[in-house]
C-alpha positions as semicolon CSV with decimal commas, in nm:
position;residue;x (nm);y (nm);z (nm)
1;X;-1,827;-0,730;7,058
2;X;-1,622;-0,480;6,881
3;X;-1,739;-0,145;6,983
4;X;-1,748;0,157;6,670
5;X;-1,471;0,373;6,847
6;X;-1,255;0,077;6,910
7;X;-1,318;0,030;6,506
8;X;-1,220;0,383;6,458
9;X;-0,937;0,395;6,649
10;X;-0,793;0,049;6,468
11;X;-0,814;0,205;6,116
12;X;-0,693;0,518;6,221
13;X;-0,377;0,300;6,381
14;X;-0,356;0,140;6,054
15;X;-0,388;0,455;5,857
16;X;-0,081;0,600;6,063
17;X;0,108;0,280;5,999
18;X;0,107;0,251;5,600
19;X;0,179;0,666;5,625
20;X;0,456;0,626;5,774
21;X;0,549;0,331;5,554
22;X;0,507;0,516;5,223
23;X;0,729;0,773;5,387
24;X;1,021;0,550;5,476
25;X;0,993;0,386;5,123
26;X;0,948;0,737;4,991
27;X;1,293;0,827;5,145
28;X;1,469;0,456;5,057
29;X;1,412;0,472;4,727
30;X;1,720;0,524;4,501
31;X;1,709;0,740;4,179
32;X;1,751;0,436;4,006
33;X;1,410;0,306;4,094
34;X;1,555;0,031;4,317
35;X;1,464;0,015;4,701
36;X;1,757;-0,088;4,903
37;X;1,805;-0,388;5,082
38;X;2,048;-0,548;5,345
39;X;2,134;-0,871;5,447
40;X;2,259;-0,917;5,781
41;X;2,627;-1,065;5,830
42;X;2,698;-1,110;6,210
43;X;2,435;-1,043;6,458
44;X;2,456;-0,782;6,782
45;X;2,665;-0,958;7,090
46;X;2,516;-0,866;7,416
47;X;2,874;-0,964;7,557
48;X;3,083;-0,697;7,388
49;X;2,803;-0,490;7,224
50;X;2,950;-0,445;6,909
51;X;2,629;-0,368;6,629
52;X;2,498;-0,601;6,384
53;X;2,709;-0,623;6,064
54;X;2,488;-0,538;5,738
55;X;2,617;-0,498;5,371
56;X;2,360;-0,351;5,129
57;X;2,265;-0,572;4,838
58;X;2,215;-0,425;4,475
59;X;1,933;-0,685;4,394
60;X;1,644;-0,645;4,192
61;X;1,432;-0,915;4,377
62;X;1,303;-0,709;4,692
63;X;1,162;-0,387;4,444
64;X;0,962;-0,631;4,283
65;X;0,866;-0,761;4,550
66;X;0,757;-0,339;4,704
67;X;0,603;-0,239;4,410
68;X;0,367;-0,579;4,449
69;X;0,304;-0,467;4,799
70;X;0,250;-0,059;4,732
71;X;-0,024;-0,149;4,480
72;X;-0,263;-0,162;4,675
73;X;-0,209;0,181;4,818
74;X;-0,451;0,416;4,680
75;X;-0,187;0,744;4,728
76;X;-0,005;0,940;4,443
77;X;0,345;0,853;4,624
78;X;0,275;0,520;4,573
79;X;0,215;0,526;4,212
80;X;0,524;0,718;4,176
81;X;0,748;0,476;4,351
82;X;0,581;0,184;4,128
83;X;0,616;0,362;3,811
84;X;0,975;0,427;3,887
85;X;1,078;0,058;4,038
86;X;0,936;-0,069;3,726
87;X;1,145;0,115;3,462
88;X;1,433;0,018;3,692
89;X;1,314;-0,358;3,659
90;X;1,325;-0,361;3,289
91;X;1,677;-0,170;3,307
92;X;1,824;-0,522;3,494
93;X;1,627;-0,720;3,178
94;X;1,854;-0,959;3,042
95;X;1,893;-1,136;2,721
96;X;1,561;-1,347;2,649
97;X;1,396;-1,200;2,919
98;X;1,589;-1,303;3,239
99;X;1,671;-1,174;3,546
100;X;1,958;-1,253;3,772
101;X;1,969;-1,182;4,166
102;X;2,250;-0,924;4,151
103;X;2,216;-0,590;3,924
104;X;2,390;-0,491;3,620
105;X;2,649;-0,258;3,849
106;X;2,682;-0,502;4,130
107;X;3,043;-0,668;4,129
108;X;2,874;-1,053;4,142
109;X;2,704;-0,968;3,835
110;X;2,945;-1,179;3,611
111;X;2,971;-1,445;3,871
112;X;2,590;-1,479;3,915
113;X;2,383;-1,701;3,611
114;X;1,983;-1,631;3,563
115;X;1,743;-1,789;3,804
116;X;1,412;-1,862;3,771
117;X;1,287;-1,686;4,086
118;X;1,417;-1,351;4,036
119;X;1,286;-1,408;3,643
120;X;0,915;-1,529;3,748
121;X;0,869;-1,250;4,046
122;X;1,002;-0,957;3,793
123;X;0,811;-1,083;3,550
124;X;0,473;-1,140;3,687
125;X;0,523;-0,740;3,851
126;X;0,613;-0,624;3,514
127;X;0,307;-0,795;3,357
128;X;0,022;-0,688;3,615
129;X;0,149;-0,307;3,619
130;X;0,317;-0,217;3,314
131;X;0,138;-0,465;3,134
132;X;0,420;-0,560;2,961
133;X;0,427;-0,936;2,918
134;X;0,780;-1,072;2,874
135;X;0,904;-1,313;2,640
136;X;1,095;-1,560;2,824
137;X;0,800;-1,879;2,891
138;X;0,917;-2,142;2,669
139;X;1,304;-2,076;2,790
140;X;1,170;-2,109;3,138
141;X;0,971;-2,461;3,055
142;X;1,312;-2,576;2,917
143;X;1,460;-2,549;3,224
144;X;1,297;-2,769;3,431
145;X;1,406;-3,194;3,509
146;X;1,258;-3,526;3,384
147;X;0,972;-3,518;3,599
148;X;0,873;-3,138;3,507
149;X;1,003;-2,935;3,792
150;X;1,197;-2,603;3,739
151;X;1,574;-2,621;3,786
152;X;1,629;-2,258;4,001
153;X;1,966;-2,172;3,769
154;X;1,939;-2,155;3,452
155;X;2,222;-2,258;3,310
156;X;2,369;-2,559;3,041
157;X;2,288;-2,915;3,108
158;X;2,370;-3,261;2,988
159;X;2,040;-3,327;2,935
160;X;1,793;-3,376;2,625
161;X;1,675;-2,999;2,622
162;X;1,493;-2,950;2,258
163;X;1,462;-2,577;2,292
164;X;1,743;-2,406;2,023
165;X;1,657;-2,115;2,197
166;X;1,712;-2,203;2,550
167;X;2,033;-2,384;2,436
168;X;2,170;-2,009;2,279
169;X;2,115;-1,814;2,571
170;X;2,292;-2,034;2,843
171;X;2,623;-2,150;2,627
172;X;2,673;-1,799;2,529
173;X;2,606;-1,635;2,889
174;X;2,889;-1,835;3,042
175;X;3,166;-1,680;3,216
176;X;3,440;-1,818;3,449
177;X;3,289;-1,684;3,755
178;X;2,890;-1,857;3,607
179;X;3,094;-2,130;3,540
180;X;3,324;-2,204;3,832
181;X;3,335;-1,979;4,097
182;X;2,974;-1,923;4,213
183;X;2,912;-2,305;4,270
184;X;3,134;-2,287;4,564
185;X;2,897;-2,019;4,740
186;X;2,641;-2,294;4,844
187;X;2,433;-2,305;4,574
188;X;2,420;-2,643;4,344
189;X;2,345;-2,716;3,994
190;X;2,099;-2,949;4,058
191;X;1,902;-2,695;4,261
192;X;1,495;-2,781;4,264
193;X;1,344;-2,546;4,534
194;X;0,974;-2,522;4,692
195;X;0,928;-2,181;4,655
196;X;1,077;-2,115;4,335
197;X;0,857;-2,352;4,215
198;X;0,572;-2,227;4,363
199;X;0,680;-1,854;4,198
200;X;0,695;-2,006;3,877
201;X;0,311;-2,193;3,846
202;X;0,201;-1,861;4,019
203;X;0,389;-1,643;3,656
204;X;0,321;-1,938;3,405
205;X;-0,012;-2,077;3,549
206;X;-0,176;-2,376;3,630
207;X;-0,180;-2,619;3,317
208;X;-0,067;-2,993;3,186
209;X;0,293;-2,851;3,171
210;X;0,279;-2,734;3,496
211;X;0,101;-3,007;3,660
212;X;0,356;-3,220;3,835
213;X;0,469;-2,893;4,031
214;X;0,079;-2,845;4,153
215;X;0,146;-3,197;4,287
216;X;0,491;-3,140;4,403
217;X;0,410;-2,829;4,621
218;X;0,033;-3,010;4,738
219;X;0,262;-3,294;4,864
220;X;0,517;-3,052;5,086
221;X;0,222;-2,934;5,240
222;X;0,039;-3,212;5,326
223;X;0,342;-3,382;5,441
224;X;0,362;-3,103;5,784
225;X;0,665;-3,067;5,934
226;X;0,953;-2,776;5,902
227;X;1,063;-2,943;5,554
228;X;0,974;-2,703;5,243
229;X;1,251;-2,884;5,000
230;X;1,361;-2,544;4,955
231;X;1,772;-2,396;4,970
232;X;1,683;-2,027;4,994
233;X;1,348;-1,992;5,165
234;X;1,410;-2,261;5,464
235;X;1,130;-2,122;5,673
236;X;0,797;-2,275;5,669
237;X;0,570;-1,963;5,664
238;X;0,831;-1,826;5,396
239;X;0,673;-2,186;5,154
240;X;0,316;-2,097;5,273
Protein backbone atom coordinates (compact mmCIF):
# COMPACT_ATOMS: atom_id res chain seq x y z
CA UNK A 1 0.00 0.00 0.00
CA UNK A 2 0.92 3.46 -0.90
CA UNK A 3 2.02 5.18 2.17
CA UNK A 4 0.82 9.33 2.57
CA UNK A 5 4.53 10.60 2.41
CA UNK A 6 5.35 8.45 -0.50
CA UNK A 7 1.98 10.32 -1.96
CA UNK A 8 3.47 13.56 -1.00
CA UNK A 9 6.63 13.18 -2.22
CA UNK A 10 5.13 11.90 -5.88
CA UNK A 11 3.07 15.13 -6.35
CA UNK A 12 5.64 17.22 -5.13
CA UNK A 13 8.02 15.32 -7.96
CA UNK A 14 5.33 16.06 -10.33
CA UNK A 15 4.83 19.58 -9.22
CA UNK A 16 8.71 20.20 -9.85
CA UNK A 17 8.38 18.54 -13.22
CA UNK A 18 5.51 20.67 -15.02
CA UNK A 19 7.54 23.90 -13.22
CA UNK A 20 10.20 23.35 -14.86
CA UNK A 21 8.27 22.58 -18.03
CA UNK A 22 6.33 25.86 -18.10
CA UNK A 23 9.75 27.40 -17.69
CA UNK A 24 11.47 25.82 -20.67
CA UNK A 25 8.29 26.57 -22.79
CA UNK A 26 8.28 29.96 -21.13
CA UNK A 27 11.84 30.55 -22.55
CA UNK A 28 11.10 28.61 -26.19
CA UNK A 29 8.50 30.55 -27.06
CA UNK A 30 9.07 32.99 -29.98
CA UNK A 31 7.49 36.54 -30.08
CA UNK A 32 5.53 35.29 -32.73
CA UNK A 33 3.54 32.99 -30.55
CA UNK A 34 5.07 29.88 -32.17
CA UNK A 35 7.11 27.28 -29.99
CA UNK A 36 10.02 25.97 -31.87
CA UNK A 37 10.56 22.71 -33.09
CA UNK A 38 13.38 20.47 -34.64
CA UNK A 39 13.55 17.57 -36.59
CA UNK A 40 16.50 15.54 -36.37
CA UNK A 41 18.68 14.95 -39.67
CA UNK A 42 21.62 12.53 -38.86
CA UNK A 43 21.89 10.98 -35.54
CA UNK A 44 25.15 11.14 -32.95
CA UNK A 45 28.02 8.44 -34.16
CA UNK A 46 29.64 6.89 -31.22
CA UNK A 47 32.57 6.13 -33.80
CA UNK A 48 33.63 9.68 -34.60
CA UNK A 49 31.41 11.59 -32.12
CA UNK A 50 30.32 14.15 -34.26
CA UNK A 51 26.59 15.64 -32.64
CA UNK A 52 23.27 14.99 -33.94
CA UNK A 53 22.32 17.19 -36.94
CA UNK A 54 18.94 19.26 -36.20
CA UNK A 55 17.35 22.03 -38.46
CA UNK A 56 14.53 24.00 -36.78
CA UNK A 57 11.16 23.79 -38.46
CA UNK A 58 8.82 26.95 -38.82
CA UNK A 59 5.59 24.76 -38.46
CA UNK A 60 2.48 25.59 -36.96
CA UNK A 61 1.51 21.92 -36.08
CA UNK A 62 3.57 21.36 -32.72
CA UNK A 63 2.04 24.98 -30.99
CA UNK A 64 -1.17 23.58 -31.49
CA UNK A 65 -0.37 20.78 -30.37
CA UNK A 66 1.43 22.89 -26.67
CA UNK A 67 -1.24 25.04 -26.22
CA UNK A 68 -3.63 21.64 -26.14
CA UNK A 69 -1.22 20.29 -23.63
CA UNK A 70 -0.65 23.71 -21.32
CA UNK A 71 -4.45 23.87 -20.83
CA UNK A 72 -4.66 22.07 -18.33
CA UNK A 73 -2.16 24.00 -16.30
CA UNK A 74 -3.87 26.08 -13.84
CA UNK A 75 -0.74 28.94 -13.82
CA UNK A 76 -0.90 32.56 -15.29
CA UNK A 77 2.29 31.63 -17.58
CA UNK A 78 0.36 29.19 -19.06
CA UNK A 79 -2.50 31.23 -20.09
CA UNK A 80 -0.14 33.64 -21.49
CA UNK A 81 1.68 31.25 -23.70
CA UNK A 82 -1.92 29.92 -24.96
CA UNK A 83 -3.29 33.25 -25.57
CA UNK A 84 -0.25 34.13 -27.56
CA UNK A 85 0.19 30.63 -29.67
CA UNK A 86 -3.30 31.15 -30.59
CA UNK A 87 -3.18 34.62 -32.23
CA UNK A 88 -0.08 33.18 -33.92
CA UNK A 89 -2.34 30.19 -35.20
CA UNK A 90 -4.84 32.37 -36.83
CA UNK A 91 -1.84 34.56 -38.33
CA UNK A 92 -0.80 31.07 -40.51
CA UNK A 93 -4.91 30.96 -41.43
CA UNK A 94 -5.22 30.42 -44.94
CA UNK A 95 -7.80 31.04 -47.51
CA UNK A 96 -11.12 29.06 -46.49
CA UNK A 97 -9.79 28.22 -43.38
CA UNK A 98 -6.70 25.99 -44.02
CA UNK A 99 -3.61 25.37 -42.67
CA UNK A 100 -0.48 24.09 -44.27
CA UNK A 101 2.56 22.34 -42.34
CA UNK A 102 5.11 25.08 -43.08
CA UNK A 103 4.45 28.92 -41.98
CA UNK A 104 3.78 31.88 -43.99
CA UNK A 105 7.81 32.94 -43.71
CA UNK A 106 9.14 29.46 -44.09
CA UNK A 107 10.86 29.02 -47.64
CA UNK A 108 8.58 25.58 -48.41
CA UNK A 109 5.66 27.65 -47.97
CA UNK A 110 4.93 27.90 -51.80
CA UNK A 111 5.99 24.37 -52.34
CA UNK A 112 3.76 22.96 -49.54
CA UNK A 113 -0.42 22.55 -50.46
CA UNK A 114 -3.06 22.46 -47.33
CA UNK A 115 -3.45 19.25 -45.42
CA UNK A 116 -6.02 18.11 -43.51
CA UNK A 117 -4.04 17.33 -40.34
CA UNK A 118 -2.43 20.52 -39.71
CA UNK A 119 -6.18 22.10 -40.68
CA UNK A 120 -8.22 19.68 -38.16
CA UNK A 121 -5.51 19.97 -35.10
CA UNK A 122 -5.42 24.04 -35.55
CA UNK A 123 -8.75 24.06 -35.83
CA UNK A 124 -10.14 22.02 -33.08
CA UNK A 125 -7.33 24.27 -30.63
CA UNK A 126 -8.70 27.37 -32.06
CA UNK A 127 -12.32 26.26 -31.38
CA UNK A 128 -11.98 24.90 -27.64
CA UNK A 129 -9.85 28.13 -26.52
CA UNK A 130 -10.59 31.01 -28.53
CA UNK A 131 -13.82 29.74 -29.28
CA UNK A 132 -13.54 30.68 -32.59
CA UNK A 133 -15.08 28.04 -34.84
CA UNK A 134 -13.60 28.06 -38.34
CA UNK A 135 -15.24 27.86 -41.51
CA UNK A 136 -13.59 25.30 -43.48
CA UNK A 137 -16.07 21.76 -42.74
CA UNK A 138 -17.76 21.30 -45.93
CA UNK A 139 -14.24 21.99 -47.92
CA UNK A 140 -12.80 19.38 -45.67
CA UNK A 141 -15.83 16.68 -46.43
CA UNK A 142 -15.00 17.40 -50.13
CA UNK A 143 -11.84 16.14 -49.80
CA UNK A 144 -12.19 12.84 -48.93
CA UNK A 145 -12.39 9.34 -51.69
CA UNK A 146 -15.33 7.17 -52.89
CA UNK A 147 -15.62 5.31 -49.85
CA UNK A 148 -15.60 8.55 -47.47
CA UNK A 149 -12.11 8.74 -46.15
CA UNK A 150 -10.12 12.08 -46.03
CA UNK A 151 -7.46 12.53 -48.70
CA UNK A 152 -4.39 14.20 -46.27
CA UNK A 153 -3.56 17.01 -49.25
CA UNK A 154 -5.88 18.95 -50.28
CA UNK A 155 -5.42 19.65 -53.50
CA UNK A 156 -7.36 19.24 -57.31
CA UNK A 157 -8.62 15.91 -58.34
CA UNK A 158 -10.10 14.13 -61.30
CA UNK A 159 -12.79 13.16 -59.44
CA UNK A 160 -16.67 14.04 -59.16
CA UNK A 161 -16.17 16.70 -56.29
CA UNK A 162 -19.69 18.81 -56.20
CA UNK A 163 -18.38 21.42 -53.83
CA UNK A 164 -17.89 24.99 -56.09
CA UNK A 165 -16.25 26.01 -53.18
CA UNK A 166 -13.74 23.37 -52.60
CA UNK A 167 -13.10 23.39 -56.41
CA UNK A 168 -12.06 27.53 -56.05
CA UNK A 169 -9.72 27.19 -53.40
CA UNK A 170 -7.45 24.30 -54.75
CA UNK A 171 -7.23 25.44 -58.70
CA UNK A 172 -6.41 28.85 -57.60
CA UNK A 173 -3.78 27.84 -54.74
CA UNK A 174 -1.60 26.04 -57.26
CA UNK A 175 1.90 26.86 -57.74
CA UNK A 176 4.78 25.05 -59.54
CA UNK A 177 6.40 23.94 -56.44
CA UNK A 178 2.25 22.54 -55.04
CA UNK A 179 2.16 21.30 -58.28
CA UNK A 180 5.40 19.54 -59.17
CA UNK A 181 8.07 19.74 -56.95
CA UNK A 182 6.76 18.66 -53.51
CA UNK A 183 5.47 15.22 -54.86
CA UNK A 184 8.98 14.14 -55.19
CA UNK A 185 9.61 14.63 -51.27
CA UNK A 186 7.77 11.29 -50.44
CA UNK A 187 4.54 12.33 -50.08
CA UNK A 188 1.71 11.03 -52.74
CA UNK A 189 -1.43 12.36 -54.03
CA UNK A 190 -3.34 9.61 -53.21
CA UNK A 191 -2.33 9.92 -49.55
CA UNK A 192 -5.19 8.29 -47.00
CA UNK A 193 -3.48 8.17 -43.52
CA UNK A 194 -4.65 6.57 -40.01
CA UNK A 195 -4.05 9.32 -38.00
CA UNK A 196 -5.10 12.06 -40.07
CA UNK A 197 -8.14 10.42 -40.21
CA UNK A 198 -8.50 9.86 -36.83
CA UNK A 199 -7.70 13.97 -36.31
CA UNK A 200 -10.34 14.72 -38.57
CA UNK A 201 -13.63 12.57 -36.87
CA UNK A 202 -12.01 13.86 -33.57
CA UNK A 203 -12.59 18.12 -35.28
CA UNK A 204 -15.76 17.16 -37.39
CA UNK A 205 -17.35 14.47 -35.10
CA UNK A 206 -18.84 11.30 -35.16
CA UNK A 207 -21.87 11.26 -37.72
CA UNK A 208 -23.32 9.39 -41.10
CA UNK A 209 -20.66 11.41 -43.05
CA UNK A 210 -18.09 10.37 -40.97
CA UNK A 211 -19.01 6.88 -40.45
CA UNK A 212 -16.90 4.79 -42.74
CA UNK A 213 -13.71 6.42 -41.02
CA UNK A 214 -15.18 5.18 -37.38
CA UNK A 215 -15.02 1.82 -39.20
CA UNK A 216 -11.82 2.37 -40.96
CA UNK A 217 -9.78 3.31 -37.79
CA UNK A 218 -11.98 0.35 -35.50
CA UNK A 219 -10.61 -2.06 -38.19
CA UNK A 220 -6.62 -0.91 -37.85
CA UNK A 221 -7.04 -1.59 -34.41
CA UNK A 222 -8.54 -4.67 -34.19
CA UNK A 223 -6.39 -5.96 -36.86
CA UNK A 224 -2.94 -5.78 -34.10
CA UNK A 225 0.15 -5.69 -35.51
CA UNK A 226 2.74 -2.58 -36.20
CA UNK A 227 0.46 -1.57 -39.35
CA UNK A 228 -1.45 1.92 -38.70
CA UNK A 229 -1.99 2.59 -42.71
CA UNK A 230 -0.45 5.74 -41.90
CA UNK A 231 2.78 7.75 -44.06
CA UNK A 232 3.63 10.26 -41.33
CA UNK A 233 2.79 8.75 -37.96
CA UNK A 234 4.36 5.04 -38.62
CA UNK A 235 4.49 4.24 -34.95
CA UNK A 236 1.83 2.31 -33.34
CA UNK A 237 1.41 4.23 -30.02
CA UNK A 238 1.67 7.47 -32.32
CA UNK A 239 -2.23 5.75 -34.09
CA UNK A 240 -3.38 4.91 -30.48
Amino acid sequence: MTTSAEIDSLVMAASTAIERGVQFLEASQLPSGQFPMETLLTASSNENGRPARTVVERSPFCTAYIAESLASIDDERAAGMIARALEFLEREKGRGGLWRYWCKDAPLHSQIPPDVDDTVCISSVLERFAGRATDNKDVLLANRNAEGLFYTWIIPRIEAVRSVRWWWLVLTDQTYGRAVTFWHSGASRGDIDGVVNANALFYIGANAATESVSRWLCEIALAGGEETSDRWYRSRPAFY
